[in-house]
């Protein structure tokens, strides 16, 4: 069965993160401007000929902004979680806790949300094929279920 592919890029989400288990410099808080390339699939197009209508993605962009725009990301098992929560309460950082902040795991986090969201928005006509997460122009993590 043929699949139409539609890709939308969301960029310029400046955030910081740390990978506390890393034995190198990534264990320190550092930041990038993240971007996401989300490839949607559909077997049928809309009456307008679209796989996914880019004009209907404002809610998804708002969700991405909530998680990644001027936020500090840490892993849910970070041993300094309480310290980060205190900094958040004092409005020093805008904390977001993810299962894991790696590009690969962030891509899966965005995939899981977006796939459920787009299926709901399109009565399961559209779905997500792949999410690419970039922390800069050199480092990319990708997730797809196949």
CSV table of N, CA and C in Angstrom, one decimal, residues 21-146:
chain,number,residue,atom,x,y,z
A,21,UNK,N,24.7,10.9,33.4
A,21,UNK,CA,25.4,9.6,33.4
A,21,UNK,C,26.6,9.7,32.5
A,22,UNK,N,26.7,10.7,31.7
A,22,UNK,CA,27.9,10.8,30.7
A,22,UNK,C,29.2,11.1,31.5
A,23,UNK,N,30.2,10.5,31.1
A,23,UNK,CA,31.5,10.7,31.8
A,23,UNK,C,32.3,11.8,31.2
A,24,UNK,N,31.8,12.5,30.2
A,24,UNK,CA,32.4,13.7,29.6
A,24,UNK,C,31.7,14.9,29.9
A,25,UNK,N,31.9,15.9,29.0
A,25,UNK,CA,31.3,17.3,29.3
A,25,UNK,C,29.8,17.3,29.2
A,26,UNK,N,29.2,16.3,28.6
A,26,UNK,CA,27.7,16.4,28.6
A,26,UNK,C,27.0,16.2,29.9
A,27,UNK,N,27.8,15.9,31.0
A,27,UNK,CA,27.2,15.8,32.3
A,27,UNK,C,26.9,17.2,32.9
A,28,UNK,N,27.5,18.2,32.3
A,28,UNK,CA,27.2,19.6,32.7
A,28,UNK,C,26.0,20.2,32.0
A,29,UNK,N,25.4,21.1,32.6
A,29,UNK,CA,24.3,21.8,31.9
A,29,UNK,C,24.8,22.6,30.7
A,30,UNK,N,24.2,22.4,29.6
A,30,UNK,CA,24.6,23.1,28.4
A,30,UNK,C,23.4,23.2,27.5
A,31,UNK,N,23.5,24.1,26.5
A,31,UNK,CA,22.3,24.3,25.8
A,31,UNK,C,22.5,24.4,24.3
A,32,UNK,N,21.4,24.2,23.6
A,32,UNK,CA,21.3,24.2,22.1
A,32,UNK,C,20.0,24.8,21.7
A,33,UNK,N,19.9,25.1,20.4
A,33,UNK,CA,18.6,25.4,19.9
A,33,UNK,C,18.1,24.2,19.2
A,34,UNK,N,17.2,23.5,19.8
A,34,UNK,CA,16.7,22.2,19.2
A,34,UNK,C,15.7,22.5,18.1
A,35,UNK,N,15.7,21.5,17.2
A,35,UNK,CA,14.7,21.5,16.1
A,35,UNK,C,14.2,20.1,15.9
A,36,UNK,N,13.0,20.0,15.3
A,36,UNK,CA,12.3,18.7,15.1
A,36,UNK,C,11.8,18.7,13.7
A,37,UNK,N,12.1,17.6,13.0
A,37,UNK,CA,11.6,17.3,11.7
A,37,UNK,C,10.7,16.1,11.9
A,38,UNK,N,9.4,16.3,11.7
A,38,UNK,CA,8.4,15.3,11.9
A,38,UNK,C,7.8,14.8,10.5
A,39,UNK,N,8.0,13.6,10.2
A,39,UNK,CA,7.5,13.0,9.0
A,39,UNK,C,6.2,12.3,9.2
A,40,UNK,N,5.1,12.8,8.7
A,40,UNK,CA,3.8,12.2,8.8
A,40,UNK,C,3.6,11.3,7.6
A,41,UNK,N,2.7,10.3,7.8
A,41,UNK,CA,2.3,9.4,6.7
A,41,UNK,C,0.8,9.4,6.6
A,42,UNK,N,0.3,9.1,5.4
A,42,UNK,CA,-1.1,8.8,5.2
A,42,UNK,C,-1.3,8.0,4.0
A,43,UNK,N,-2.3,7.2,4.0
A,43,UNK,CA,-2.7,6.4,2.8
A,43,UNK,C,-3.6,7.1,1.9
A,44,UNK,N,-4.3,8.1,2.4
A,44,UNK,CA,-5.3,8.9,1.7
A,44,UNK,C,-5.0,10.4,2.0
A,45,UNK,N,-5.3,11.2,1.0
A,45,UNK,CA,-5.1,12.7,1.1
A,45,UNK,C,-6.4,13.3,1.5
A,46,UNK,N,-6.4,14.5,2.0
A,46,UNK,CA,-7.6,15.3,2.2
A,46,UNK,C,-8.2,15.7,0.9
A,47,UNK,N,-9.4,16.3,1.0
A,47,UNK,CA,-10.0,16.8,-0.3
A,47,UNK,C,-9.1,17.9,-0.9
A,48,UNK,N,-8.3,18.6,-0.1
A,48,UNK,CA,-7.4,19.6,-0.6
A,48,UNK,C,-6.1,19.0,-1.2
A,49,UNK,N,-5.9,17.7,-1.0
A,49,UNK,CA,-4.7,17.1,-1.6
A,49,UNK,C,-3.6,17.0,-0.6
A,50,UNK,N,-3.8,17.2,0.7
A,50,UNK,CA,-2.8,17.2,1.7
A,50,UNK,C,-2.8,15.9,2.5
A,51,UNK,N,-1.5,15.5,2.9
A,51,UNK,CA,-1.4,14.4,3.8
A,51,UNK,C,-1.7,14.9,5.2
A,52,UNK,N,-1.0,16.0,5.5
A,52,UNK,CA,-1.3,16.8,6.8
A,52,UNK,C,-1.3,18.2,6.4
A,53,UNK,N,-2.3,18.9,6.9
A,53,UNK,CA,-2.4,20.4,6.6
A,53,UNK,C,-1.6,21.1,7.6
A,54,UNK,N,-0.5,21.8,7.1
A,54,UNK,CA,0.4,22.5,8.0
A,54,UNK,C,-0.3,23.6,8.8
A,55,UNK,N,-1.3,24.1,8.3
A,55,UNK,CA,-2.1,25.2,9.0
A,55,UNK,C,-2.8,24.7,10.2
A,56,UNK,N,-2.9,23.4,10.4
A,56,UNK,CA,-3.6,22.9,11.6
A,56,UNK,C,-2.6,22.3,12.7
A,57,UNK,N,-1.4,22.8,12.6
A,57,UNK,CA,-0.4,22.3,13.6
A,57,UNK,C,-0.1,23.2,14.7
A,58,UNK,N,-0.9,24.3,14.9
A,58,UNK,CA,-0.6,25.2,16.0
A,58,UNK,C,-0.5,24.6,17.4
A,59,UNK,N,-1.5,23.7,17.6
A,59,UNK,CA,-1.5,23.0,18.9
A,59,UNK,C,-0.3,22.2,19.2
A,60,UNK,N,0.2,21.5,18.1
A,60,UNK,CA,1.5,20.8,18.2
A,60,UNK,C,2.7,21.7,18.5
A,61,UNK,N,2.7,22.8,17.8
A,61,UNK,CA,3.8,23.8,18.0
A,61,UNK,C,3.8,24.3,19.4
A,62,UNK,N,2.6,24.6,20.0
A,62,UNK,CA,2.5,25.0,21.4
A,62,UNK,C,3.0,24.0,22.3
A,63,UNK,N,2.7,22.7,22.1
A,63,UNK,CA,3.2,21.6,22.9
A,63,UNK,C,4.7,21.5,22.9
A,64,UNK,N,5.3,21.6,21.7
A,64,UNK,CA,6.7,21.6,21.6
A,64,UNK,C,7.3,22.8,22.3
A,65,UNK,N,6.7,24.0,22.2
A,65,UNK,CA,7.2,25.2,22.9
A,65,UNK,C,7.2,25.0,24.4
A,66,UNK,N,6.1,24.4,24.9
A,66,UNK,CA,6.0,24.1,26.3
A,66,UNK,C,7.2,23.3,26.8
A,67,UNK,N,7.5,22.3,26.1
A,67,UNK,CA,8.6,21.4,26.5
A,67,UNK,C,10.0,21.9,26.2
A,68,UNK,N,10.2,22.7,25.2
A,68,UNK,CA,11.5,22.9,24.7
A,68,UNK,C,11.9,24.4,24.5
A,69,UNK,N,11.0,25.3,24.7
A,69,UNK,CA,11.4,26.8,24.5
A,69,UNK,C,11.8,27.4,25.8
A,70,UNK,N,13.1,27.7,26.0
A,70,UNK,CA,13.7,28.3,27.2
A,70,UNK,C,13.5,27.5,28.4
A,71,UNK,N,13.6,26.2,28.3
A,71,UNK,CA,13.5,25.2,29.4
A,71,UNK,C,14.8,24.6,29.7
A,72,UNK,N,14.8,23.9,30.9
A,72,UNK,CA,15.9,23.1,31.3
A,72,UNK,C,15.4,21.7,31.4
A,73,UNK,N,16.1,20.8,30.6
A,73,UNK,CA,15.6,19.4,30.6
A,73,UNK,C,16.6,18.5,31.4
A,74,UNK,N,16.0,17.6,32.2
A,74,UNK,CA,16.8,16.6,32.9
A,74,UNK,C,16.1,15.3,32.8
A,75,UNK,N,16.9,14.2,33.0
A,75,UNK,CA,16.4,12.9,33.0
A,75,UNK,C,15.6,12.7,34.3
A,76,UNK,N,14.6,11.8,34.2
A,76,UNK,CA,13.7,11.6,35.4
A,76,UNK,C,14.5,10.9,36.5
A,77,UNK,N,15.6,10.3,36.2
A,77,UNK,CA,16.4,9.6,37.3
A,77,UNK,C,17.6,10.4,37.7
A,78,UNK,N,17.7,11.7,37.3
A,78,UNK,CA,18.8,12.6,37.7
A,78,UNK,C,18.9,12.6,39.2
A,79,UNK,N,20.1,12.4,39.8
A,79,UNK,CA,20.2,12.4,41.3
A,79,UNK,C,20.0,13.8,41.9
A,80,UNK,N,20.1,14.8,41.0
A,80,UNK,CA,19.9,16.2,41.5
A,80,UNK,C,18.5,16.7,41.2
A,81,UNK,N,17.5,15.8,41.0
A,81,UNK,CA,16.2,16.2,40.7
A,81,UNK,C,15.6,17.2,41.7
A,82,UNK,N,15.8,17.0,43.0
A,82,UNK,CA,15.2,17.9,44.0
A,82,UNK,C,15.8,19.3,43.9
A,83,UNK,N,17.1,19.4,43.6
A,83,UNK,CA,17.8,20.7,43.4
A,83,UNK,C,17.2,21.4,42.2
A,84,UNK,N,17.0,20.7,41.1
A,84,UNK,CA,16.4,21.3,39.9
A,84,UNK,C,15.0,21.7,40.2
A,85,UNK,N,14.2,20.9,40.9
A,85,UNK,CA,12.9,21.3,41.3
A,85,UNK,C,12.9,22.6,42.1
A,86,UNK,N,13.8,22.7,43.1
A,86,UNK,CA,13.9,23.9,43.9
A,86,UNK,C,14.3,25.1,43.0
A,87,UNK,N,15.2,25.0,42.0
A,87,UNK,CA,15.5,26.1,41.1
A,87,UNK,C,14.3,26.5,40.3
A,88,UNK,N,13.5,25.5,39.9
A,88,UNK,CA,12.2,25.7,39.2
A,88,UNK,C,11.2,26.5,40.1
A,89,UNK,N,11.1,26.1,41.3
A,89,UNK,CA,10.2,26.8,42.2
A,89,UNK,C,10.6,28.2,42.5
A,90,UNK,N,11.9,28.5,42.4
A,90,UNK,CA,12.4,29.8,42.6
A,90,UNK,C,12.5,30.6,41.3
A,91,UNK,N,11.9,30.0,40.3
A,91,UNK,CA,11.9,30.6,38.9
A,91,UNK,C,13.2,31.0,38.4
A,92,UNK,N,14.2,30.2,38.7
A,92,UNK,CA,15.6,30.3,38.1
A,92,UNK,C,15.7,29.6,36.8
A,93,UNK,N,15.0,28.4,36.8
A,93,UNK,CA,14.9,27.6,35.5
A,93,UNK,C,13.4,27.2,35.3
A,94,UNK,N,13.1,26.9,34.1
A,94,UNK,CA,11.8,26.4,33.7
A,94,UNK,C,12.0,24.9,33.4
A,95,UNK,N,11.8,24.1,34.4
A,95,UNK,CA,12.2,22.7,34.4
A,95,UNK,C,11.2,21.8,33.7
A,96,UNK,N,11.8,20.9,32.9
A,96,UNK,CA,11.0,19.8,32.3
A,96,UNK,C,11.8,18.5,32.5
A,97,UNK,N,11.1,17.5,33.0
A,97,UNK,CA,11.7,16.2,33.3
A,97,UNK,C,11.2,15.2,32.2
A,98,UNK,N,12.2,14.6,31.5
A,98,UNK,CA,11.9,13.6,30.5
A,98,UNK,C,12.5,12.3,30.9
A,99,UNK,N,12.0,11.2,30.3
A,99,UNK,CA,12.6,9.9,30.6
A,99,UNK,C,14.1,9.9,30.4
A,100,UNK,N,14.5,10.5,29.3
A,100,UNK,CA,15.9,10.7,29.0
A,100,UNK,C,16.1,11.9,28.0
A,101,UNK,N,17.0,12.7,28.2
A,101,UNK,CA,17.2,13.9,27.3
A,101,UNK,C,18.0,13.8,26.1
A,102,UNK,N,18.5,12.5,25.8
A,102,UNK,CA,19.3,12.3,24.6
A,102,UNK,C,18.5,12.7,23.4
A,103,UNK,N,19.1,12.9,22.3
A,103,UNK,CA,18.4,13.2,21.1
A,103,UNK,C,17.5,12.1,20.6
A,104,UNK,N,18.0,10.9,20.8
A,104,UNK,CA,17.3,9.7,20.4
A,104,UNK,C,16.0,9.5,21.2
A,105,UNK,N,16.2,9.7,22.6
A,105,UNK,CA,15.0,9.5,23.5
A,105,UNK,C,14.1,10.7,23.3
A,106,UNK,N,14.6,11.9,23.1
A,106,UNK,CA,13.7,13.0,22.9
A,106,UNK,C,12.9,12.8,21.6
A,107,UNK,N,13.5,12.3,20.6
A,107,UNK,CA,12.8,12.0,19.3
A,107,UNK,C,11.7,11.0,19.6
A,108,UNK,N,11.9,10.0,20.4
A,108,UNK,CA,10.8,9.0,20.8
A,108,UNK,C,9.7,9.7,21.6
A,109,UNK,N,10.1,10.6,22.5
A,109,UNK,CA,9.2,11.3,23.3
A,109,UNK,C,8.2,12.1,22.5
A,110,UNK,N,8.8,12.8,21.5
A,110,UNK,CA,8.0,13.7,20.6
A,110,UNK,C,7.2,12.8,19.6
A,111,UNK,N,7.8,11.7,19.2
A,111,UNK,CA,7.0,10.7,18.3
A,111,UNK,C,5.8,10.2,19.0
A,112,UNK,N,6.0,9.7,20.3
A,112,UNK,CA,4.8,9.1,21.0
A,112,UNK,C,3.7,10.1,21.1
A,113,UNK,N,4.0,11.4,21.5
A,113,UNK,CA,2.9,12.4,21.7
A,113,UNK,C,2.3,12.7,20.3
A,114,UNK,N,3.2,13.0,19.4
A,114,UNK,CA,2.7,13.5,18.1
A,114,UNK,C,1.9,12.5,17.3
A,115,UNK,N,2.3,11.2,17.4
A,115,UNK,CA,1.6,10.2,16.7
A,115,UNK,C,0.1,10.0,17.3
A,116,UNK,N,0.0,10.0,18.6
A,116,UNK,CA,-1.3,10.0,19.2
A,116,UNK,C,-2.1,11.2,18.8
A,117,UNK,N,-1.5,12.4,18.9
A,117,UNK,CA,-2.2,13.6,18.6
A,117,UNK,C,-2.7,13.7,17.2
A,118,UNK,N,-1.8,13.3,16.2
A,118,UNK,CA,-2.3,13.5,14.8
A,118,UNK,C,-3.3,12.4,14.4
A,119,UNK,N,-3.2,11.2,15.0
A,119,UNK,CA,-4.3,10.2,14.8
A,119,UNK,C,-5.6,10.7,15.3
A,120,UNK,N,-5.6,11.4,16.5
A,120,UNK,CA,-6.8,11.9,17.0
A,120,UNK,C,-7.4,13.1,16.2
A,121,UNK,N,-6.5,13.9,15.7
A,121,UNK,CA,-6.9,15.1,14.9
A,121,UNK,C,-7.4,14.7,13.5
A,122,UNK,N,-7.0,13.5,13.0
A,122,UNK,CA,-7.4,13.1,11.6
A,122,UNK,C,-8.2,11.9,11.6
A,123,UNK,N,-8.8,11.5,12.7
A,123,UNK,CA,-9.5,10.2,12.7
A,123,UNK,C,-8.7,9.0,12.2
A,124,UNK,N,-7.4,9.0,12.6
A,124,UNK,CA,-6.5,8.0,12.2
A,124,UNK,C,-6.1,7.9,10.7
A,125,UNK,N,-6.5,8.9,10.0
A,125,UNK,CA,-6.1,9.0,8.6
A,125,UNK,C,-4.6,9.2,8.4
A,126,UNK,N,-4.0,10.0,9.3
A,126,UNK,CA,-2.6,10.3,9.3
A,126,UNK,C,-1.9,9.8,10.5
A,127,UNK,N,-0.6,9.6,10.4
A,127,UNK,CA,0.2,9.0,11.5
A,127,UNK,C,1.6,9.5,11.4
A,128,UNK,N,2.4,9.2,12.4
A,128,UNK,CA,3.8,9.7,12.3
A,128,UNK,C,4.7,8.5,11.9
A,129,UNK,N,5.6,8.8,10.9
A,129,UNK,CA,6.5,7.8,10.4
A,129,UNK,C,7.9,7.9,11.2
A,130,UNK,N,8.3,9.1,11.4
A,130,UNK,CA,9.6,9.3,11.9
A,130,UNK,C,9.7,10.7,12.6
A,131,UNK,N,10.5,10.8,13.6
A,131,UNK,CA,10.8,12.1,14.2
A,131,UNK,C,12.4,12.2,14.3
A,132,UNK,N,12.9,13.3,13.8
A,132,UNK,CA,14.3,13.7,13.9
A,132,UNK,C,14.4,14.8,14.8
A,133,UNK,N,15.3,14.7,15.8
A,133,UNK,CA,15.6,15.7,16.8
A,133,UNK,C,17.0,16.2,16.6
A,134,UNK,N,17.2,17.5,16.5
A,134,UNK,CA,18.5,18.1,16.3
A,134,UNK,C,18.8,19.0,17.5
A,135,UNK,N,20.0,18.9,18.0
A,135,UNK,CA,20.5,19.8,19.0
A,135,UNK,C,21.3,20.9,18.5
A,136,UNK,N,21.8,20.7,17.2
A,136,UNK,CA,22.5,21.7,16.5
A,136,UNK,C,22.6,21.2,15.1
A,137,UNK,N,23.4,21.8,14.2
A,137,UNK,CA,23.5,21.4,12.8
A,137,UNK,C,24.4,20.2,12.6
A,138,UNK,N,25.0,19.6,13.7
A,138,UNK,CA,25.8,18.5,13.6
A,138,UNK,C,25.3,17.2,14.3
A,139,UNK,N,24.4,17.4,15.3
A,139,UNK,CA,24.0,16.2,16.1
A,139,UNK,C,22.5,16.0,16.0
A,140,UNK,N,22.2,14.8,15.6
A,140,UNK,CA,20.8,14.4,15.3
A,140,UNK,C,20.5,13.0,15.9
A,141,UNK,N,19.3,12.9,16.5
A,141,UNK,CA,18.8,11.6,16.9
A,141,UNK,C,17.5,11.4,16.2
A,142,UNK,N,17.2,10.2,15.8
A,142,UNK,CA,16.0,9.9,15.0
A,142,UNK,C,15.3,8.7,15.7
A,143,UNK,N,13.9,8.7,15.6
A,143,UNK,CA,13.2,7.6,16.1
A,143,UNK,C,12.0,7.3,15.1
A,144,UNK,N,11.9,6.0,14.8
A,144,UNK,CA,10.7,5.5,14.0
A,144,UNK,C,10.5,4.1,14.6
A,145,UNK,N,9.3,3.7,14.6
A,145,UNK,CA,9.0,2.4,15.2
A,145,UNK,C,9.4,1.2,14.3
A,146,UNK,N,9.7,1.4,13.1
A,146,UNK,CA,10.1,0.3,12.2
A,146,UNK,C,11.5,0.5,11.6
